[in-house]
Amino acid sequence: MRKELLVSISIFLLANTGFAQSSATSEGVVSVRNEESSLPAVTPHLLSETVPSLLQGIWQGEDRLVMFSNQNEFALVLRVFYQWYNDRASEPASFSEIKSRDRNNTTKSPAEDIQVQYITICENPSKTAGVYELSVKYPHEKLPVLIPVCVLDDKIFMDFLIKDSAEITDLNLSGNSENLTEESVAGSRDGFYRAASSANGISIAQPIFEKEVLSYFVNDGEKEIYKIRYWLSDMDYTYAKATFSDGDKIFSVDKYLRIGSNVFQCTTGRSSKIRNIQKSTNFGKPAFYDSDGGIVAFGKPYLVKVPEAGERDLLLSTVEENNKRKKPAPKPLFPPTFPKYRWKEITELELYNPSTWNKRNLDIHK
């Protein structure tokens, strides 16, 4: 009897708890829907097989060569052994039909066949700079990996920012700028610069992605720069806004960032107020603006474009020429030593040697 009573009480408590939880959950969902219903729909990013014009060609870095071709070809050459050997690590199978790959302890057979598609995030009006995401399908991965890159002045950077909120950028790219709820001041460097990069490179294996990124709000002609920290989030991506204040001044920025396959946020939970803002007078690292001031890149370029025309044939010929080089022999660990003569002393001794007098007279034509 006692056992049956305990079971009945447990069932009653579980039922009430479930009812309370379902009620709270349903109320939360309603409030979220009401909040999201006032926001514009997020513009989806579109994949394309076509290589953007700014990205097309061969790119050279300290330790690799990368080729993006409109023939749906992607190739990556690793410059190993301090750049003295070029390994055709990733390329389509058709490359081997033109010229066979080397077989040695460095190479892997067959080469990695990596498939790449392209997403255009933004391009400046002058078409001299752009931000793109590479949708890279590695052979042993189930899902493609999104790698953000920035092209600026024929250089590829892996650390960069995009000016203005994502809503402005997305609608400008899709041609629906008349639906913007806010406007950007043209020609001014003041405003919100959101982080758009998180990967450490373009590689034949999945790169390392950052768990935190920094965005910036520039005010009063770079005299005031506010650093805003964003961290990985499980929230759904929206165009929601967050605010922070500095005295009487209130600034609005994107609450969420969509970078590659990840979403980042700058506030805790569903709060819209940012805390612990750091204020500075500079970015803290070398910054390079594009000609229109809408893209900012940091640090050394990751890759530099090879100016010569051509793609597949140029890449294969470059690898062949590089591998013809012979590294000079290393300096000996114990360099040989040679006797050191004190020529001055020997000359002085010869002055008193009669057997050499005639020879000296002939030397001076006497």
XYZ file of C-alpha atoms in Angstrom:
366
model
C 0.000 0.000 0.000
C 2.823 2.343 0.918
C 4.636 1.567 -2.331
C 1.521 2.337 -4.402
C 1.090 5.668 -2.536
C 4.683 6.729 -3.266
C 4.277 5.889 -6.955
C 1.078 7.967 -7.162
C 2.749 10.968 -5.508
C 5.726 10.737 -7.870
C 3.481 10.642 -10.943
C 1.535 13.661 -9.644
C 4.711 15.670 -9.007
C 6.167 14.814 -12.419
C 2.956 15.794 -14.152
C 2.827 19.171 -12.376
C 6.490 19.855 -13.062
C 6.063 19.060 -16.759
C 3.028 21.351 -16.901
C 4.971 24.190 -15.277
C 7.904 23.703 -17.601
C 5.736 23.524 -20.699
C 3.913 26.693 -19.658
C 7.170 28.571 -19.088
C 8.570 27.287 -22.329
C 5.518 28.259 -24.306
C 5.606 31.769 -22.839
C 9.293 32.070 -23.743
C 8.674 30.980 -27.313
C 5.918 33.545 -27.715
C 8.159 36.352 -26.471
C 10.983 35.284 -28.810
C 8.638 35.149 -31.768
C 7.318 38.590 -30.965
C 10.879 39.904 -30.768
C 12.006 38.236 -34.003
C 8.856 39.158 -35.886
C 9.900 42.829 -35.796
C 13.282 42.066 -37.383
C 13.801 41.735 -41.136
C 14.377 38.250 -42.500
C 18.005 37.200 -42.734
C 19.349 37.186 -46.286
C 20.766 33.734 -47.098
C 24.292 33.331 -48.438
C 24.334 31.822 -51.927
C 26.888 29.264 -53.105
C 28.418 29.533 -56.550
C 30.704 27.325 -58.642
C 32.154 30.428 -60.319
C 35.306 31.892 -58.833
C 34.950 35.626 -58.038
C 37.106 37.679 -60.390
C 39.182 39.118 -57.554
C 39.954 35.619 -56.269
C 40.709 33.918 -59.575
C 44.323 32.958 -60.355
C 47.419 31.702 -58.541
C 48.423 32.960 -55.108
C 51.806 32.556 -53.454
C 52.641 32.500 -49.756
C 55.647 31.709 -47.638
C 54.780 28.017 -47.424
C 52.203 27.335 -50.178
C 50.827 28.065 -53.628
C 47.036 28.168 -54.086
C 45.121 28.166 -57.360
C 41.462 29.103 -57.895
C 40.263 28.313 -61.416
C 36.923 28.853 -63.130
C 37.257 25.361 -64.603
C 36.075 24.118 -61.194
C 39.668 23.377 -60.247
C 41.337 24.013 -56.921
C 44.977 23.174 -56.289
C 47.272 23.645 -53.312
C 51.049 23.188 -53.395
C 52.968 22.950 -50.119
C 56.445 24.484 -50.162
C 58.130 22.211 -47.638
C 61.747 21.891 -46.472
C 62.142 25.648 -46.096
C 60.575 26.225 -49.556
C 63.171 24.055 -51.329
C 60.627 21.415 -52.383
C 57.130 21.934 -53.798
C 54.639 19.154 -53.037
C 51.490 19.036 -55.185
C 49.421 18.075 -52.153
C 45.944 18.848 -53.522
C 44.871 18.906 -57.155
C 42.290 17.383 -59.525
C 43.096 14.041 -61.150
C 43.438 15.753 -64.539
C 46.678 17.409 -63.418
C 48.491 14.061 -63.328
C 47.509 13.432 -66.940
C 49.418 16.561 -67.961
C 52.431 15.931 -65.742
C 52.834 13.088 -63.264
C 53.508 13.835 -59.625
C 56.768 12.971 -57.898
C 56.819 9.882 -55.695
C 58.962 10.184 -52.592
C 58.715 10.217 -48.810
C 57.193 13.706 -48.839
C 54.304 13.182 -51.246
C 51.041 11.349 -50.675
C 49.456 9.234 -53.396
C 46.965 10.096 -54.674
C 46.720 13.864 -54.151
C 43.846 15.246 -52.081
C 40.905 16.102 -54.346
C 39.323 19.076 -52.574
C 36.113 20.629 -53.935
C 35.525 24.360 -53.415
C 32.477 26.579 -53.884
C 32.321 30.312 -53.285
C 30.140 32.743 -51.328
C 30.431 36.490 -51.915
C 29.957 38.331 -48.620
C 30.686 41.844 -49.890
C 32.635 43.776 -52.515
C 33.492 47.457 -52.464
C 31.956 49.734 -55.136
C 35.339 50.106 -56.861
C 35.633 46.304 -57.225
C 39.177 46.429 -55.840
C 38.484 44.510 -52.634
C 36.047 41.881 -51.431
C 35.261 39.398 -48.692
C 34.407 35.819 -49.606
C 33.817 32.481 -47.924
C 35.269 29.300 -49.387
C 32.968 26.309 -48.968
C 35.638 23.595 -48.852
C 34.619 19.925 -49.067
C 37.458 17.792 -47.742
C 37.497 14.130 -48.872
C 37.123 12.699 -45.362
C 34.655 15.240 -43.965
C 30.875 14.836 -44.148
C 30.063 18.545 -44.333
C 31.878 21.385 -46.113
C 33.927 23.858 -44.091
C 33.475 27.615 -44.601
C 36.749 29.589 -44.648
C 36.434 33.411 -44.785
C 39.062 35.296 -46.824
C 39.611 38.920 -47.793
C 41.100 40.124 -51.088
C 42.648 43.590 -50.894
C 45.091 45.077 -53.441
C 45.927 41.647 -54.921
C 46.631 40.215 -51.481
C 44.675 37.702 -49.398
C 44.269 38.407 -45.683
C 42.894 36.072 -43.006
C 42.239 38.760 -40.358
C 39.819 41.501 -41.429
C 36.708 43.564 -40.690
C 33.688 44.753 -42.676
C 32.214 48.167 -42.045
C 28.510 48.542 -41.126
C 26.043 45.977 -39.875
C 25.423 42.700 -41.649
C 21.911 43.866 -42.585
C 23.339 46.734 -44.664
C 25.969 44.506 -46.288
C 23.548 41.711 -47.150
C 20.873 43.985 -48.592
C 23.407 45.978 -50.631
C 24.767 42.735 -52.084
C 21.305 41.407 -52.938
C 20.227 44.729 -54.488
C 17.499 45.387 -51.906
C 19.132 48.419 -50.303
C 15.838 50.341 -50.433
C 14.620 48.110 -47.586
C 17.378 49.242 -45.234
C 16.315 50.367 -41.787
C 19.582 52.275 -41.244
C 22.025 54.088 -43.464
C 25.794 54.209 -43.654
C 27.664 57.487 -43.942
C 29.608 57.299 -47.214
C 33.274 58.311 -47.086
C 33.440 58.385 -43.284
C 35.553 55.989 -41.247
C 33.283 56.358 -38.245
C 30.948 53.483 -37.532
C 30.771 49.814 -36.697
C 33.443 47.462 -38.043
C 32.388 43.882 -37.492
C 34.706 40.891 -37.444
C 34.289 38.653 -40.491
C 37.220 36.229 -40.153
C 37.894 33.267 -37.886
C 40.122 30.754 -39.768
C 43.911 30.603 -39.598
C 44.527 29.633 -43.232
C 43.691 27.701 -46.396
C 44.995 24.167 -45.952
C 44.563 20.555 -47.110
C 42.986 19.732 -43.733
C 40.351 21.546 -41.703
C 41.865 24.810 -40.405
C 41.755 26.084 -36.834
C 38.857 28.442 -36.075
C 38.769 31.148 -33.423
C 36.350 30.826 -30.512
C 36.355 34.580 -29.868
C 36.631 37.545 -32.240
C 36.930 41.315 -31.821
C 34.777 43.926 -33.523
C 35.275 47.682 -33.261
C 33.235 50.868 -33.171
C 35.143 53.886 -34.494
C 34.033 57.339 -33.352
C 35.281 60.858 -33.999
C 37.716 60.045 -36.784
C 39.534 57.170 -35.039
C 40.155 59.226 -31.909
C 37.915 56.797 -30.029
C 37.912 53.086 -30.872
C 35.793 50.712 -28.792
C 36.696 47.018 -28.780
C 33.733 44.636 -28.582
C 34.299 40.972 -27.776
C 32.154 38.295 -29.444
C 32.158 34.618 -28.491
C 30.710 31.407 -29.925
C 26.961 31.035 -29.437
C 24.240 28.448 -29.972
C 21.617 31.126 -30.637
C 19.868 31.477 -33.973
C 21.330 34.226 -36.138
C 19.246 37.397 -36.563
C 19.829 41.068 -37.320
C 19.180 41.957 -33.667
C 21.028 44.957 -32.201
C 22.943 45.502 -28.979
C 23.977 48.796 -27.404
C 26.719 50.196 -25.195
C 27.262 53.653 -23.754
C 30.134 55.995 -22.993
C 28.815 58.765 -20.812
C 25.929 60.378 -22.669
C 26.848 58.680 -25.953
C 24.995 55.488 -26.907
C 26.164 53.267 -29.755
C 24.348 50.433 -31.530
C 26.049 47.380 -33.088
C 25.114 43.910 -34.279
C 24.282 41.570 -31.450
C 25.165 38.478 -33.504
C 27.856 37.813 -36.075
C 27.581 35.146 -38.760
C 31.125 34.055 -39.645
C 31.411 30.917 -41.725
C 29.406 28.131 -40.105
C 29.434 29.757 -36.639
C 27.399 32.376 -34.832
C 28.999 34.754 -32.321
C 27.295 37.061 -29.830
C 28.418 39.960 -27.632
C 25.835 39.865 -24.819
C 24.822 37.263 -22.273
C 21.569 35.424 -22.934
C 18.895 37.592 -24.507
C 20.245 40.841 -23.082
C 20.817 43.716 -25.501
C 23.329 45.675 -23.388
C 27.067 45.152 -23.882
C 29.307 45.314 -20.842
C 33.057 45.646 -20.251
C 33.846 47.696 -23.345
C 37.527 48.532 -23.845
C 38.332 51.971 -25.246
C 41.473 52.813 -27.199
C 42.850 55.228 -29.788
C 43.966 52.582 -32.328
C 43.325 49.025 -33.421
C 46.494 47.771 -31.740
C 47.900 46.299 -34.967
C 48.704 47.485 -38.506
C 45.468 48.178 -40.407
C 44.980 48.490 -44.180
C 41.818 50.070 -45.631
C 40.469 49.434 -49.096
C 40.004 52.380 -51.463
C 36.396 52.912 -50.335
C 37.004 52.440 -46.603
C 34.540 49.570 -46.238
C 37.021 46.755 -45.552
C 39.905 46.723 -43.077
C 42.643 44.055 -43.127
C 45.202 43.429 -40.387
C 48.790 42.191 -40.332
C 50.882 40.657 -43.075
C 49.108 39.296 -46.164
C 48.588 35.543 -46.117
C 48.976 35.156 -49.900
C 50.074 37.447 -52.738
C 48.766 37.126 -56.285
C 51.131 35.877 -58.996
C 50.910 38.551 -61.717
C 51.501 36.307 -64.752
C 48.488 35.142 -66.724
C 47.553 31.461 -66.745
C 46.400 28.965 -64.170
C 46.962 25.210 -64.422
C 49.915 25.244 -66.851
C 51.572 28.109 -64.999
C 51.198 26.340 -61.665
C 52.705 23.084 -62.950
C 55.604 24.879 -64.651
C 56.274 26.914 -61.501
C 56.429 23.764 -59.392
C 58.754 22.115 -61.904
C 61.126 25.090 -61.991
C 61.174 25.390 -58.206
C 62.033 21.711 -57.799
C 64.973 22.034 -60.189
C 66.791 24.242 -57.729
C 69.595 22.624 -55.760
C 70.185 23.679 -52.235
C 73.862 24.535 -51.688
C 75.885 22.238 -49.457
C 75.832 23.264 -45.814
C 78.865 24.888 -44.291
C 81.218 22.352 -42.654
C 80.714 21.805 -38.978
C 84.476 22.079 -38.421
C 85.847 24.466 -41.065
C 89.343 23.605 -42.383
C 92.196 25.732 -41.119
C 95.116 26.960 -43.207
C 98.551 28.157 -42.066
C 98.863 31.869 -41.658
C 102.075 33.441 -42.945
C 103.423 36.718 -41.831
C 104.414 37.946 -45.252
C 106.012 41.096 -43.987
C 108.569 39.236 -41.934
C 109.488 36.909 -44.839
C 110.000 39.906 -47.136
C 112.300 41.506 -44.618
C 114.371 38.312 -44.407
C 114.694 38.179 -48.202
C 116.316 41.599 -48.175
C 119.455 39.967 -46.774
C 119.408 36.933 -49.074
C 121.988 37.482 -51.887
C 120.517 34.648 -53.997
C 117.391 36.704 -54.673
C 119.016 40.019 -55.498
C 119.338 39.353 -59.238
C 115.710 38.255 -59.404
C 114.600 41.446 -57.699
C 116.676 43.511 -60.124
C 114.951 41.781 -63.084
C 111.553 42.444 -61.532
C 112.215 46.186 -61.433
C 113.792 46.151 -64.918
C 117.237 47.197 -63.817
